[in-house]
């Protein structure tokens, strides 16, 4: 049977799953922490992994399981786990799979908090090589016998570098190492991580997937591309049954259960509602971003525009191959040097000054003085972050209103000569 479109699958999944009662089209929000077993042998079997079931909601609950099914559908994987936040998913996954003496090849262009986490992993004795993931050769050169995998993001923020995901995926497959991909910026509505040979797909559900800025969440999906029989760190007790589940089992036990970044059932419901319109919102946001980037790129008061959909972007050709449905909705700009960043942001009337992304509303943030204020000017320069850089997360408003807002804001400033 041909695979249904993603929106069709998402809006009908709960209704057609076996956990639905009395014609409800949404999975119920079940708040029970504990689960009663009338037969004591049954709880023993569930504990020992011989039978499926819920025992304590830090590890699993019906509402979160229903969302995990949806997330897994989204990536066409062999299983998914949800967490309280994106960082919960990332930290639990890495801590569950890596150990002292391992080596990880990591993108130099990372979400700041993930970069900070990598620093903590280094202090625990995990070796990390930071490379330019737009170039496969840098990944190849960083390989060592103890390399367990490559970690990167599809499109980095704020400078929008596009990783050469396809080449990295093929290389990891050939080397038999994990390819861990943070796909928050380009959810599956516009990007097929499984086809690019990602092993584990990480997402902040807080961003595009839920989309409305009203809930935090994170997820990891196993695409089934990686053969866990070949991974040296799977503990003996998790090598029961189907090998395709070994990785997620260890992440569930050593990550979710032991570290406890559990998603709340009510949050799972909010995320599932947001997800129903993911493809529609993504399409609109990507269309808006391309139009806004094109407008800003031609404006004399804007020095630079960073957006993978523009033909002057350094990785535009990679982006064209990877993202057929749209180039994401993050773009960054450098204002003309005579324009004060704070004054400019204060003159925007519709666009919100806030630190978030993937929202229905268009957001703007002066990145150098906020997210990167803990970095030195030299570090910012290496990352390509100018003092005047503004990151825009383009929302789903009507494009004319966005262009009008930027036009009126820019009209407040004269270029000094
Ligand atoms: C926001 C974000 C995260 C972290 O997600 P939270 O849900 O805020 O914890 C991780 N990776 C990327 C690329 C992000 O944008």
XYZ file of C-alpha atoms and ligand atoms in Angstrom:
432
model
C 0.000 0.000 0.000
C 1.327 3.454 -0.766
C 2.110 5.530 2.274
C -0.549 8.134 3.007
C 0.444 11.776 3.165
C 1.754 12.924 6.518
C -1.180 15.171 7.385
C -3.698 12.425 6.571
C -1.815 10.039 8.819
C -1.502 12.501 11.672
C -5.118 13.644 11.826
C -6.476 10.084 11.716
C -3.955 8.185 13.823
C -5.482 8.578 17.301
C -8.970 7.725 16.044
C -7.832 4.502 14.384
C -5.520 3.325 17.171
C -6.612 0.725 19.670
C -6.362 3.049 22.670
C -9.474 5.041 21.718
C -12.814 4.681 23.456
C -16.383 5.682 22.657
C -15.656 7.290 19.326
C -13.222 9.900 20.631
C -10.931 11.210 17.877
C -8.201 12.169 20.340
C -6.321 9.905 22.709
C -7.439 10.574 26.285
C -5.166 12.467 28.668
C -4.511 9.896 31.373
C -3.017 11.398 34.498
C -2.511 8.264 36.576
C 1.063 7.808 37.791
C 0.578 4.172 38.803
C -1.019 1.225 37.008
C -2.807 -1.565 38.817
C -2.259 -5.224 37.902
C -4.910 -7.650 39.139
C -2.519 -10.531 38.501
C 0.860 -10.045 40.154
C 2.499 -12.216 37.509
C 1.484 -9.671 34.866
C 3.370 -6.792 36.536
C 6.407 -9.065 36.831
C 6.212 -9.813 33.103
C 5.942 -6.113 32.258
C 8.904 -5.260 34.492
C 10.964 -7.952 32.809
C 10.043 -6.728 29.350
C 8.197 -9.927 28.459
C 4.878 -8.105 27.981
C 4.033 -4.518 27.023
C 2.358 -2.296 29.617
C 2.679 0.749 31.825
C 3.869 0.479 35.413
C 4.923 3.986 36.477
C 4.452 7.101 34.402
C 8.042 8.376 34.632
C 8.901 5.584 32.154
C 5.691 5.420 30.123
C 2.025 6.357 30.117
C -0.824 5.903 27.603
C -0.967 9.591 26.601
C 2.746 9.872 25.967
C 2.744 6.525 24.141
C 0.018 7.838 21.819
C 2.150 10.885 20.994
C 5.185 8.649 20.469
C 3.196 6.747 17.846
C 2.446 10.004 16.047
C 6.062 11.172 16.192
C 7.226 7.786 14.958
C 4.788 8.001 12.027
C 6.173 11.400 11.185
C 9.688 10.004 10.647
C 8.562 6.530 9.484
C 10.748 5.010 12.183
C 10.862 1.823 14.252
C 10.018 3.639 17.490
C 10.083 6.964 19.326
C 10.495 8.278 22.857
C 9.249 11.624 24.112
C 10.785 13.832 26.783
C 9.880 16.954 28.775
C 11.978 19.217 26.518
C 14.230 19.044 23.472
C 17.267 19.285 25.743
C 15.834 16.418 27.809
C 15.728 14.281 24.655
C 19.243 15.256 23.572
C 20.937 14.869 26.960
C 19.150 11.600 27.822
C 19.996 10.086 24.423
C 23.679 11.009 24.509
C 24.192 10.060 28.153
C 22.479 6.708 27.593
C 24.567 5.756 24.555
C 28.044 7.156 25.220
C 30.653 6.350 27.800
C 34.042 7.526 28.941
C 36.686 7.026 26.247
C 34.209 7.294 23.365
C 34.671 9.847 20.608
C 31.937 11.869 18.933
C 32.241 14.040 15.803
C 30.101 17.137 16.393
C 29.050 20.077 14.271
C 30.826 23.329 14.993
C 27.513 25.077 14.334
C 25.255 23.936 17.130
C 22.286 25.220 19.080
C 23.980 26.965 22.036
C 22.596 24.781 24.826
C 23.577 21.606 22.940
C 27.063 23.031 22.525
C 27.167 23.648 26.275
C 26.045 20.039 26.890
C 28.876 18.804 24.644
C 31.265 20.657 26.973
C 29.829 18.710 29.921
C 30.277 15.427 28.029
C 33.923 16.349 27.468
C 34.342 16.868 31.210
C 32.997 13.318 31.707
C 35.766 11.909 29.507
C 34.012 11.744 26.155
C 36.237 13.082 23.370
C 34.652 15.518 20.970
C 35.912 16.854 17.627
C 34.110 19.961 16.379
C 33.994 20.089 12.587
C 32.488 22.118 9.760
C 29.613 19.819 8.762
C 29.082 21.613 5.471
C 32.195 19.686 4.350
C 32.266 15.898 4.402
C 36.080 15.908 4.314
C 36.213 17.457 7.798
C 34.009 14.656 9.131
C 36.180 12.004 7.470
C 39.377 13.560 8.822
C 38.004 13.563 12.372
C 37.255 9.821 12.401
C 39.086 7.708 15.003
C 38.786 4.021 15.934
C 36.745 4.991 19.038
C 34.330 7.237 17.093
C 30.781 6.241 17.999
C 28.989 8.674 15.733
C 28.396 12.055 14.150
C 26.091 14.661 15.699
C 24.722 17.605 13.743
C 21.727 19.776 12.936
C 20.204 20.083 9.458
C 20.193 23.891 9.292
C 22.142 25.649 12.039
C 20.989 28.775 13.768
C 21.540 31.729 13.582
C 23.832 31.743 10.501
C 21.837 29.004 8.667
C 24.764 26.779 7.639
C 23.352 23.681 5.923
C 25.012 20.384 6.861
C 25.875 18.038 4.017
C 23.480 15.550 5.568
C 23.263 13.179 2.622
C 27.028 12.699 2.348
C 27.468 12.440 6.121
C 24.654 9.880 6.262
C 26.251 7.694 3.594
C 29.632 7.979 5.302
C 28.225 6.951 8.707
C 26.455 4.005 7.092
C 29.684 2.894 5.424
C 31.638 3.298 8.689
C 28.866 1.665 10.706
C 28.694 4.550 13.198
C 25.653 6.418 14.524
C 24.354 9.454 12.691
C 22.482 11.523 15.254
C 20.588 14.358 13.608
C 18.799 17.219 15.357
C 15.990 17.873 12.895
C 14.225 20.624 14.868
C 14.695 23.225 12.117
C 13.380 21.074 9.266
C 10.738 18.654 10.561
C 9.694 15.767 8.379
C 7.038 17.828 6.579
C 9.941 19.350 4.606
C 12.801 16.905 5.108
C 13.187 13.110 5.017
C 15.825 12.276 7.636
C 15.389 8.529 7.236
C 16.165 8.682 3.510
C 19.347 10.609 4.364
C 20.507 7.685 6.524
C 20.027 9.373 9.903
C 20.106 6.746 12.674
C 18.458 8.777 15.421
C 16.367 11.879 14.759
C 16.169 14.331 17.647
C 13.571 17.089 17.774
C 12.531 19.867 20.060
C 8.758 19.436 19.927
C 8.575 22.919 21.455
C 9.362 24.455 18.072
C 7.618 23.726 14.754
C 6.090 20.377 15.711
C 3.843 21.830 18.427
C 4.161 25.245 16.823
C 2.074 27.462 19.066
C 4.538 28.473 21.771
C 2.413 26.921 24.522
C 4.183 23.674 25.427
C 7.690 22.216 25.837
C 8.669 18.759 24.613
C 11.359 16.699 22.912
C 11.667 13.400 21.077
C 14.076 10.875 19.669
C 13.066 8.596 16.799
C 14.998 5.519 15.706
C 14.726 5.346 11.911
C 15.817 1.718 11.779
C 18.814 2.601 9.608
C 21.411 1.647 12.234
C 22.163 -1.944 13.234
C 22.449 -1.973 17.021
C 24.127 -5.414 16.934
C 27.195 -3.437 15.810
C 27.121 -0.868 18.638
C 29.593 -1.656 21.418
C 27.794 0.145 24.266
C 24.498 -1.737 24.415
C 24.305 -3.357 27.820
C 23.722 -7.099 27.984
C 20.336 -6.835 29.710
C 18.937 -4.752 26.822
C 19.944 -7.215 24.124
C 16.692 -9.131 24.399
C 14.420 -9.649 21.434
C 14.294 -7.530 18.291
C 17.679 -5.796 17.795
C 15.985 -2.815 16.132
C 14.679 -1.889 19.618
C 17.951 -2.224 21.553
C 19.003 1.406 21.182
C 15.643 2.850 22.226
C 15.389 0.377 25.098
C 18.690 1.578 26.494
C 17.701 5.245 25.972
C 14.395 4.545 27.715
C 16.001 2.807 30.716
C 19.278 4.699 31.143
C 17.976 8.021 29.835
C 14.266 8.547 30.387
C 13.780 6.306 33.436
C 17.018 7.104 35.279
C 17.231 10.802 34.441
C 13.514 11.471 34.548
C 12.923 14.197 31.936
C 9.421 12.813 31.403
C 6.814 14.557 29.282
C 3.561 15.280 31.152
C 0.369 13.709 29.695
C -1.338 17.113 29.254
C 1.676 18.363 27.319
C 1.544 15.271 25.085
C -2.036 16.198 24.187
C -1.134 19.835 23.435
C 1.745 18.708 21.202
C -0.435 16.231 19.308
C -2.978 18.971 18.552
C -0.258 21.273 17.264
C 1.227 18.488 15.141
C -1.968 17.984 13.154
C -1.259 21.196 11.237
C 2.529 20.824 11.048
C 2.730 20.433 7.275
C 0.368 23.355 6.631
C 2.156 25.698 9.012
C 5.575 24.661 7.766
C 4.645 25.332 4.163
C 3.306 28.794 4.993
C 6.276 29.689 7.200
C 8.775 28.524 4.540
C 6.952 30.479 1.813
C 6.932 33.577 4.014
C 10.610 33.166 4.886
C 11.654 32.949 1.237
C 9.609 36.029 0.331
C 10.836 38.028 3.319
C 14.457 36.984 2.708
C 14.182 38.059 -0.933
C 12.673 41.402 0.085
C 15.307 42.088 2.759
C 18.151 40.941 0.495
C 17.274 43.661 -1.993
C 16.898 46.410 0.649
C 19.689 48.989 0.823
C 19.516 49.202 4.620
C 20.192 45.487 5.095
C 23.830 44.478 4.806
C 23.524 40.688 4.709
C 20.777 38.095 4.626
C 21.474 34.489 5.577
C 18.820 32.148 4.200
C 19.456 28.804 2.447
C 16.721 29.533 -0.095
C 18.653 32.474 -1.568
C 20.942 31.596 -4.454
C 23.766 33.620 -2.850
C 23.787 31.352 0.242
C 27.034 29.316 0.427
C 25.184 25.989 0.742
C 22.243 26.831 -1.511
C 23.069 23.919 -3.817
C 23.071 21.422 -0.920
C 19.846 22.937 0.408
C 18.179 22.563 -2.996
C 18.901 18.851 -2.969
C 17.855 18.300 0.633
C 14.784 20.483 1.045
C 12.410 20.184 -1.877
C 9.400 21.514 0.056
C 11.011 24.621 1.529
C 14.200 25.952 3.061
C 13.015 26.327 6.644
C 11.799 29.518 8.244
C 14.844 30.829 10.072
C 16.769 33.671 8.519
C 19.274 36.103 9.935
C 20.127 39.625 8.857
C 22.887 42.118 9.482
C 21.607 45.670 9.420
C 23.541 48.405 7.675
C 26.251 49.424 10.128
C 24.769 52.863 10.739
C 21.513 51.424 12.105
C 21.244 50.722 15.820
C 19.989 47.186 16.422
C 18.010 47.964 19.559
C 16.344 51.021 18.011
C 15.468 48.970 14.926
C 13.926 46.136 16.928
C 11.943 48.617 19.006
C 10.498 50.109 15.842
C 8.993 46.815 14.651
C 5.287 46.845 15.496
C 4.065 43.407 14.491
C 7.194 41.301 14.819
C 7.866 40.255 18.421
C 11.243 40.575 20.133
C 11.548 37.170 21.834
C 13.897 34.219 22.168
C 12.081 31.280 20.666
C 11.667 29.880 17.170
C 9.275 27.773 15.174
C 6.287 29.784 16.373
C 3.202 30.884 14.437
C 4.248 34.476 15.160
C 7.310 36.102 13.585
C 10.041 36.632 16.178
C 13.229 38.707 16.142
C 16.233 38.510 18.450
C 19.563 40.395 18.619
C 21.734 37.279 18.971
C 25.212 38.663 19.777
C 24.074 40.455 22.937
C 21.699 37.709 24.116
C 22.299 34.032 23.262
C 25.999 34.613 22.505
C 26.714 37.189 25.214
C 28.708 34.578 27.168
C 31.057 34.125 24.171
C 34.065 36.329 23.481
C 34.032 38.691 20.476
C 36.626 36.381 18.850
C 34.387 33.343 19.304
C 31.447 35.243 17.856
C 33.541 36.240 14.877
C 34.527 32.590 14.310
C 30.856 31.653 14.372
C 30.094 34.404 11.859
C 27.932 36.348 14.315
C 28.162 40.115 13.829
C 27.164 42.522 16.612
C 24.271 43.742 14.469
C 22.916 40.281 13.644
C 19.193 39.737 14.109
C 17.716 36.255 13.945
C 14.227 36.032 12.545
C 11.922 33.094 13.049
C 9.319 33.667 10.394
C 5.744 32.806 11.329
C 2.523 32.213 9.436
C 1.176 35.761 9.279
C 0.075 37.147 5.912
C 3.279 38.036 4.093
C 2.193 41.545 3.095
C 1.821 42.465 6.755
C 5.355 41.281 7.506
C 6.823 43.217 4.584
C 4.842 46.306 5.663
C 6.204 46.045 9.199
C 9.833 45.743 8.066
C 9.340 48.559 5.568
C 7.939 50.993 8.146
C 10.667 50.036 10.650
C 13.470 50.547 8.110
C 11.945 53.869 7.030
C 12.771 55.266 10.477
C 16.483 55.163 9.697
C 18.643 57.161 7.322
C 21.897 55.799 6.066
C 24.733 58.053 7.213
C 27.303 58.514 4.537
C 15.195 24.763 20.846
C 16.128 23.768 20.326
C 16.548 22.689 21.139
C 16.106 22.535 22.567
O 14.729 22.355 22.690
P 13.914 22.724 24.028
O 12.584 22.112 23.776
O 13.880 24.214 24.145
O 14.643 22.092 25.163
C 17.418 21.768 20.586
N 17.869 21.889 19.325
C 17.495 22.905 18.529
C 18.026 22.972 17.139
C 16.630 23.880 18.998
O 16.270 24.895 18.208
